[in-house]
Amino acid sequence: MQDELTPALKQFLNIKKEYPESILLFRMGDFYECFFEDAKLASQILNITLTKRGTKAQVPLAGIPFHALNPYLKKLINANKTVTIIEQMEDTKLAKGRIVKREVVRTVTPGTIIEEDFLDSKTNNYLLSIYKNDKIGLVFVDISTGEFFVFESDDNSILTDLIKINPAEILIPDSFDSVLKVNIQKVLNSKITEQPFIYYNKDFGEEKIKETFNIISLKSFELENHDEIIGAVGALLQYIEYTQKSKLKNVSKIRFFNKEKYLVLDAHTIKNLELLQNSDGNIKNTLLETIDFTKTSMGSRFLKKNLVLPLKRKEDIEYRLNIVEKLINLKTEQNLSEYLSQINDLERLASKVMYSSASPRDLLAIKQSIGVILPLKSYIDLLNIDDLSFEIDEKIIELSHLIESAIINDCPANYKEGHFIKSGFNKDLDDLTNIKTNLKDVLLQMELKEKEKTGIKSLRIGYNRLFGFYFELPKSQANDLPPYFVRKQTLANVERLITEELKNLENSVLGAEEKSKNIELELFNQILEETKKVVKFIYELANNIIQIDFFNSLSTCASKYHYTKPKINNEKKLFIKNGRHCIIERIELERFIPNDLLMNSEDQNILVITGPNMAGKSTYLRQNALIILLGHLGSYVPCDESDICTFDRIFTRIGASDNLALGLSTFMVEMVETANILNNATENSFIILDEIGRGTSTYDGMSIAWAILEHIYTKINAKTLFATHYHQLMQLEQDFKGIKNYHISVKEIEGNLVFLRKLEQGPLDKSYGIQVAKLAGLPRGVIERAKEIEANLDKKNDVNINNEIIDHSNQKTNSNDIKSNKSSVQKTLLG
């Protein structure tokens, strides 16, 4: 078959051998063509016509216009495909008698995108590399912003770490742990790309790091004795070079991501509290949507990252709280918001500059942002908030002036056709522009001159794309022309002729267009190089704007929705007065009923909360977890007053659903998540547990719930809110000093249930399940029959069940070991 292929197809196949996993976009004139299996795949994903090429081989072919590349490329990337772009590196006219020279210019993958059209402006686009040996080394980079972090993980936290980072693409060695790979695929939608194991070699990584960052020792980045991280970094840097055809350009150093600074939120907590996504997978009615008042894409990304990385240290939290307090007291949010809303995404613009993919419009966006940042700086200085003050390097001002003097404001999108450099910026360009601008007058003067010289009044100058400029006159008068007129074309009634002067003018005009375009592109590249020289200052400005935007967002939210500044303590005291659920209070039609929370390690460390369904137990659990989380973020919180102790982790077990992907039942999912809590929580953790044990029989569920509460109290001593329908658990208050009973109050009026939403001390006398069923609209006959059955069951079973549970609790040894011969699942949980 090779003998039947054209030289271009053979060239395509040779490149395909080097990029077997990619869809190749092969430039041929005005189109990017795909051939063979790539064509079939592209036609399906892009919904474009699949045809054939060649008379003998009949090779499948699908193509897209070169000027419309981005929309098609975006579709391929969104389909998790890797795309390699092959460009023509010379004019086809110069390749007479041979194949046109073509080269790979870039491979585009989900983790290596820098095009703004492809990216969510409020979300980072991370490329992550993992290397697992004795430890697990993780490195992640956002090429579009220049962020680069490394840290070590372990088997227990790796999946949670990956969910928090949520990378677009994950690099793994081809010898990677197959079980871990499968688990990653189950919890993330990231593209997983295998790399040759040699790229994860420590020596390879060390050399790659030194070469990329131009250092002589890894001590510069404190990477010694972190072999797994070194391996992961080396593989990532190699991949970037392979895909971008250049070294990593917009990162100057490797930063360690210090996990110890942050309160830990596992994947279940992030999901259960709906921090970033709701149950439908979008942002509506999430904590992020509720508190996000940022005005820049950069600030929004920063807030989103920090929402799943709340601070842990008291001094770090108070530092943020004090800045928010100053902004609130100074009433700055409106002025700051007006400035910030005019600032573009400097992080991503700077990265485009470093990869030479910035356009004149991008430089105008940088200039416009600098123009806003100058008065913003003056305003910040007047506020006298040292923590938000910043400097602007003089080189930034000079760059702004350069862009202002060079590029027109209404710059065309397709700048490669020219017409974007200002008049007066370059003399040679101005001269060429004058030739094009004055062409009409020059032609008119030439035409008048020749009419006078020849005496032929019907002589005129014309133009078409095929023949260029020409003189035209009736055939009958052609013989009267001087000999310097050369016949060019004969038509039915007219002759078209050319003179040396007209030919020279044509060459000058046509050459001027091409020359001016080339000069403009050359001038733009020079400006781009000047921009690269100060790009580190642009990144510094971006970081300053991010901090201002972040704190302005927190202060705006606090002012708008009456949040208060929490006190932060290290004494394990937790007090919240009139706390509110920050999301629900904004979407409920009825007035939100606030509730208090008081917990300390001795008298009241576990609250067992009863109440009927829909009374507000889950809301109460979640609202306190969210208040604690917001406090650790450094935000004001939705309550009248609060004193929040520092926690190391927040755990949640809320809701019940099967996990079909993992082959787990509702009850097993509940037990696995609970086991994770019991095995990892400490006395400095905050735990909320909602309806533990409801996924199995009443007896088993109650036994497990009882044992779990005992274990948390005696073995962990973590602050815990425990919502339940098992009224028998109220017995625990008598056995353990720190366990207290509470309920969400309701009233039954003439058989109808009224939810009061207020937390009160003590147990609830009944569950009101039948009344809730009545509210849901069950038929009257079903409700009446349920009441009869309930009455019979109460007589026969309630006492027996109570006695069994109490007898079981009395089997504890003096050391408070929890034992049970009733449930094997319980033993597993406590093991």
mmCIF file of N, CA and C in Angstrom, residues 21-22 77 80-83 107-113 124-130 138-143 162 165-172 184 188-195 200 236 239-240 242-244:
data_model
loop_
_atom_site.group_PDB
_atom_site.id
_atom_site.type_symbol
_atom_site.label_atom_id
_atom_site.label_comp_id
_atom_site.label_asym_id
_atom_site.label_seq_id
_atom_site.Cartn_x
_atom_site.Cartn_y
_atom_site.Cartn_z
ATOM 1 N N GLU A 21 -0.481 8.051 19.632
ATOM 2 C CA GLU A 21 -1.681 8.255 20.441
ATOM 3 C C GLU A 21 -2.404 9.551 20.097
ATOM 4 N N SER A 22 -1.847 10.333 19.181
ATOM 5 C CA SER A 22 -2.417 11.639 18.847
ATOM 6 C C SER A 22 -3.278 11.574 17.595
ATOM 7 N N ILE A 77 -10.221 18.287 22.329
ATOM 8 C CA ILE A 77 -9.656 18.281 23.680
ATOM 9 C C ILE A 77 -10.733 17.954 24.704
ATOM 10 N N ASN A 80 -11.274 14.523 25.442
ATOM 11 C CA ASN A 80 -10.114 13.909 26.104
ATOM 12 C C ASN A 80 -9.126 13.300 25.105
ATOM 13 N N LYS A 81 -9.015 13.917 23.937
ATOM 14 C CA LYS A 81 -8.067 13.455 22.933
ATOM 15 C C LYS A 81 -6.793 14.297 22.965
ATOM 16 N N THR A 82 -5.725 13.697 22.499
ATOM 17 C CA THR A 82 -4.466 14.407 22.316
ATOM 18 C C THR A 82 -4.344 14.768 20.840
ATOM 19 N N VAL A 83 -3.975 16.016 20.563
ATOM 20 C CA VAL A 83 -3.928 16.497 19.182
ATOM 21 C C VAL A 83 -2.544 17.049 18.881
ATOM 22 N N THR A 107 1.902 19.738 20.551
ATOM 23 C CA THR A 107 0.908 18.717 20.861
ATOM 24 C C THR A 107 0.023 19.269 21.975
ATOM 25 N N VAL A 108 -1.275 19.251 21.740
ATOM 26 C CA VAL A 108 -2.229 19.830 22.688
ATOM 27 C C VAL A 108 -2.932 18.707 23.437
ATOM 28 N N THR A 109 -2.902 18.787 24.764
ATOM 29 C CA THR A 109 -3.566 17.798 25.622
ATOM 30 C C THR A 109 -4.410 18.558 26.649
ATOM 31 N N PRO A 110 -5.322 17.888 27.339
ATOM 32 C CA PRO A 110 -6.152 18.595 28.334
ATOM 33 C C PRO A 110 -5.354 19.344 29.390
ATOM 34 N N GLY A 111 -4.165 18.855 29.730
ATOM 35 C CA GLY A 111 -3.381 19.497 30.781
ATOM 36 C C GLY A 111 -2.381 20.523 30.292
ATOM 37 N N THR A 112 -2.274 20.730 28.966
ATOM 38 C CA THR A 112 -1.273 21.663 28.440
ATOM 39 C C THR A 112 -1.900 22.814 27.659
ATOM 40 N N ILE A 113 -3.162 23.093 27.926
ATOM 41 C CA ILE A 113 -3.871 24.160 27.209
ATOM 42 C C ILE A 113 -3.495 25.520 27.787
ATOM 43 N N ASN A 124 -8.562 26.555 37.757
ATOM 44 C CA ASN A 124 -7.215 26.220 37.298
ATOM 45 C C ASN A 124 -7.236 24.992 36.399
ATOM 46 N N ASN A 125 -6.300 24.941 35.478
ATOM 47 C CA ASN A 125 -6.178 23.804 34.561
ATOM 48 C C ASN A 125 -4.841 23.113 34.859
ATOM 49 N N TYR A 126 -4.889 22.106 35.756
ATOM 50 C CA TYR A 126 -3.659 21.511 36.251
ATOM 51 C C TYR A 126 -3.239 20.279 35.443
ATOM 52 N N LEU A 127 -1.953 20.206 35.188
ATOM 53 C CA LEU A 127 -1.289 18.992 34.710
ATOM 54 C C LEU A 127 -0.552 18.423 35.912
ATOM 55 N N LEU A 128 -0.811 17.163 36.228
ATOM 56 C CA LEU A 128 -0.256 16.565 37.448
ATOM 57 C C LEU A 128 0.539 15.315 37.106
ATOM 58 N N SER A 129 1.633 15.115 37.829
ATOM 59 C CA SER A 129 2.478 13.934 37.644
ATOM 60 C C SER A 129 2.615 13.211 38.981
ATOM 61 N N ILE A 130 2.461 11.886 38.942
ATOM 62 C CA ILE A 130 2.567 11.061 40.157
ATOM 63 C C ILE A 130 3.693 10.043 39.994
ATOM 64 N N LEU A 138 3.973 13.966 44.315
ATOM 65 C CA LEU A 138 2.998 14.639 43.462
ATOM 66 C C LEU A 138 3.541 15.990 43.044
ATOM 67 N N VAL A 139 3.373 16.327 41.773
ATOM 68 C CA VAL A 139 3.729 17.647 41.281
ATOM 69 C C VAL A 139 2.612 18.098 40.354
ATOM 70 N N PHE A 140 2.171 19.341 40.505
ATOM 71 C CA PHE A 140 1.128 19.846 39.614
ATOM 72 C C PHE A 140 1.448 21.267 39.178
ATOM 73 N N VAL A 141 1.134 21.547 37.919
ATOM 74 C CA VAL A 141 1.437 22.834 37.319
ATOM 75 C C VAL A 141 0.243 23.287 36.486
ATOM 76 N N ASP A 142 -0.015 24.572 36.524
ATOM 77 C CA ASP A 142 -0.981 25.180 35.603
ATOM 78 C C ASP A 142 -0.161 26.004 34.617
ATOM 79 N N ILE A 143 0.009 25.476 33.417
ATOM 80 C CA ILE A 143 0.828 26.168 32.418
ATOM 81 C C ILE A 143 0.228 27.522 32.076
ATOM 82 N N LEU A 162 -5.946 14.268 45.155
ATOM 83 C CA LEU A 162 -6.218 14.410 43.723
ATOM 84 C C LEU A 162 -7.559 15.084 43.474
ATOM 85 N N ILE A 165 -7.139 18.842 43.990
ATOM 86 C CA ILE A 165 -6.415 19.478 42.889
ATOM 87 C C ILE A 165 -7.250 19.425 41.617
ATOM 88 N N ASN A 166 -7.967 18.327 41.411
ATOM 89 C CA ASN A 166 -8.830 18.121 40.247
ATOM 90 C C ASN A 166 -8.095 18.425 38.941
ATOM 91 N N PRO A 167 -7.017 17.685 38.657
ATOM 92 C CA PRO A 167 -6.221 17.977 37.461
ATOM 93 C C PRO A 167 -6.971 17.626 36.181
ATOM 94 N N ALA A 168 -6.655 18.348 35.111
ATOM 95 C CA ALA A 168 -7.230 18.031 33.807
ATOM 96 C C ALA A 168 -6.575 16.789 33.216
ATOM 97 N N GLU A 169 -5.300 16.581 33.590
ATOM 98 C CA GLU A 169 -4.551 15.446 33.039
ATOM 99 C C GLU A 169 -3.566 14.948 34.095
ATOM 100 N N ILE A 170 -3.422 13.631 34.167
ATOM 101 C CA ILE A 170 -2.520 13.012 35.140
ATOM 102 C C ILE A 170 -1.491 12.168 34.405
ATOM 103 N N LEU A 171 -0.220 12.404 34.695
ATOM 104 C CA LEU A 171 0.864 11.618 34.114
ATOM 105 C C LEU A 171 1.265 10.531 35.097
ATOM 106 N N ILE A 172 1.361 9.307 34.611
ATOM 107 C CA ILE A 172 1.788 8.193 35.451
ATOM 108 C C ILE A 172 2.821 7.370 34.690
ATOM 109 N N ILE A 184 -8.366 5.922 40.718
ATOM 110 C CA ILE A 184 -8.298 7.308 40.234
ATOM 111 C C ILE A 184 -9.319 7.520 39.127
ATOM 112 N N LEU A 188 -12.202 10.463 39.335
ATOM 113 C CA LEU A 188 -11.863 11.661 38.560
ATOM 114 C C LEU A 188 -12.153 11.441 37.074
ATOM 115 N N ASN A 189 -12.447 12.544 36.389
ATOM 116 C CA ASN A 189 -12.634 12.485 34.940
ATOM 117 C C ASN A 189 -11.366 12.890 34.188
ATOM 118 N N SER A 190 -10.257 12.989 34.892
ATOM 119 C CA SER A 190 -9.002 13.439 34.291
ATOM 120 C C SER A 190 -8.515 12.463 33.221
ATOM 121 N N LYS A 191 -7.881 13.020 32.191
ATOM 122 C CA LYS A 191 -7.199 12.176 31.214
ATOM 123 C C LYS A 191 -5.956 11.600 31.884
ATOM 124 N N ILE A 192 -5.740 10.306 31.766
ATOM 125 C CA ILE A 192 -4.550 9.666 32.336
ATOM 126 C C ILE A 192 -3.606 9.297 31.195
ATOM 127 N N THR A 193 -2.384 9.791 31.265
ATOM 128 C CA THR A 193 -1.388 9.579 30.221
ATOM 129 C C THR A 193 -0.205 8.821 30.794
ATOM 130 N N GLU A 194 0.113 7.711 30.202
ATOM 131 C CA GLU A 194 1.258 6.918 30.661
ATOM 132 C C GLU A 194 2.540 7.416 30.004
ATOM 133 N N GLN A 195 3.597 7.453 30.813
ATOM 134 C CA GLN A 195 4.927 7.875 30.368
ATOM 135 C C GLN A 195 5.911 6.721 30.560
ATOM 136 N N TYR A 200 10.861 8.777 35.046
ATOM 137 C CA TYR A 200 10.657 8.943 36.484
ATOM 138 C C TYR A 200 11.909 8.589 37.286
ATOM 139 N N LEU A 236 7.226 15.247 34.390
ATOM 140 C CA LEU A 236 6.363 16.354 33.977
ATOM 141 C C LEU A 236 7.101 17.323 33.054
ATOM 142 N N TYR A 239 7.446 15.862 29.653
ATOM 143 C CA TYR A 239 6.176 15.864 28.923
ATOM 144 C C TYR A 239 5.880 17.242 28.348
ATOM 145 N N ILE A 240 6.171 18.278 29.116
ATOM 146 C CA ILE A 240 5.943 19.641 28.624
ATOM 147 C C ILE A 240 6.833 19.933 27.424
ATOM 148 N N TYR A 242 7.986 17.738 25.350
ATOM 149 C CA TYR A 242 7.492 16.897 24.259
ATOM 150 C C TYR A 242 6.267 17.529 23.599
ATOM 151 N N THR A 243 5.361 18.065 24.404
ATOM 152 C CA THR A 243 4.118 18.603 23.845
ATOM 153 C C THR A 243 4.264 20.039 23.339
ATOM 154 N N GLN A 244 5.031 20.863 24.035
ATOM 155 C CA GLN A 244 5.133 22.276 23.675
ATOM 156 C C GLN A 244 6.311 22.589 22.756
#
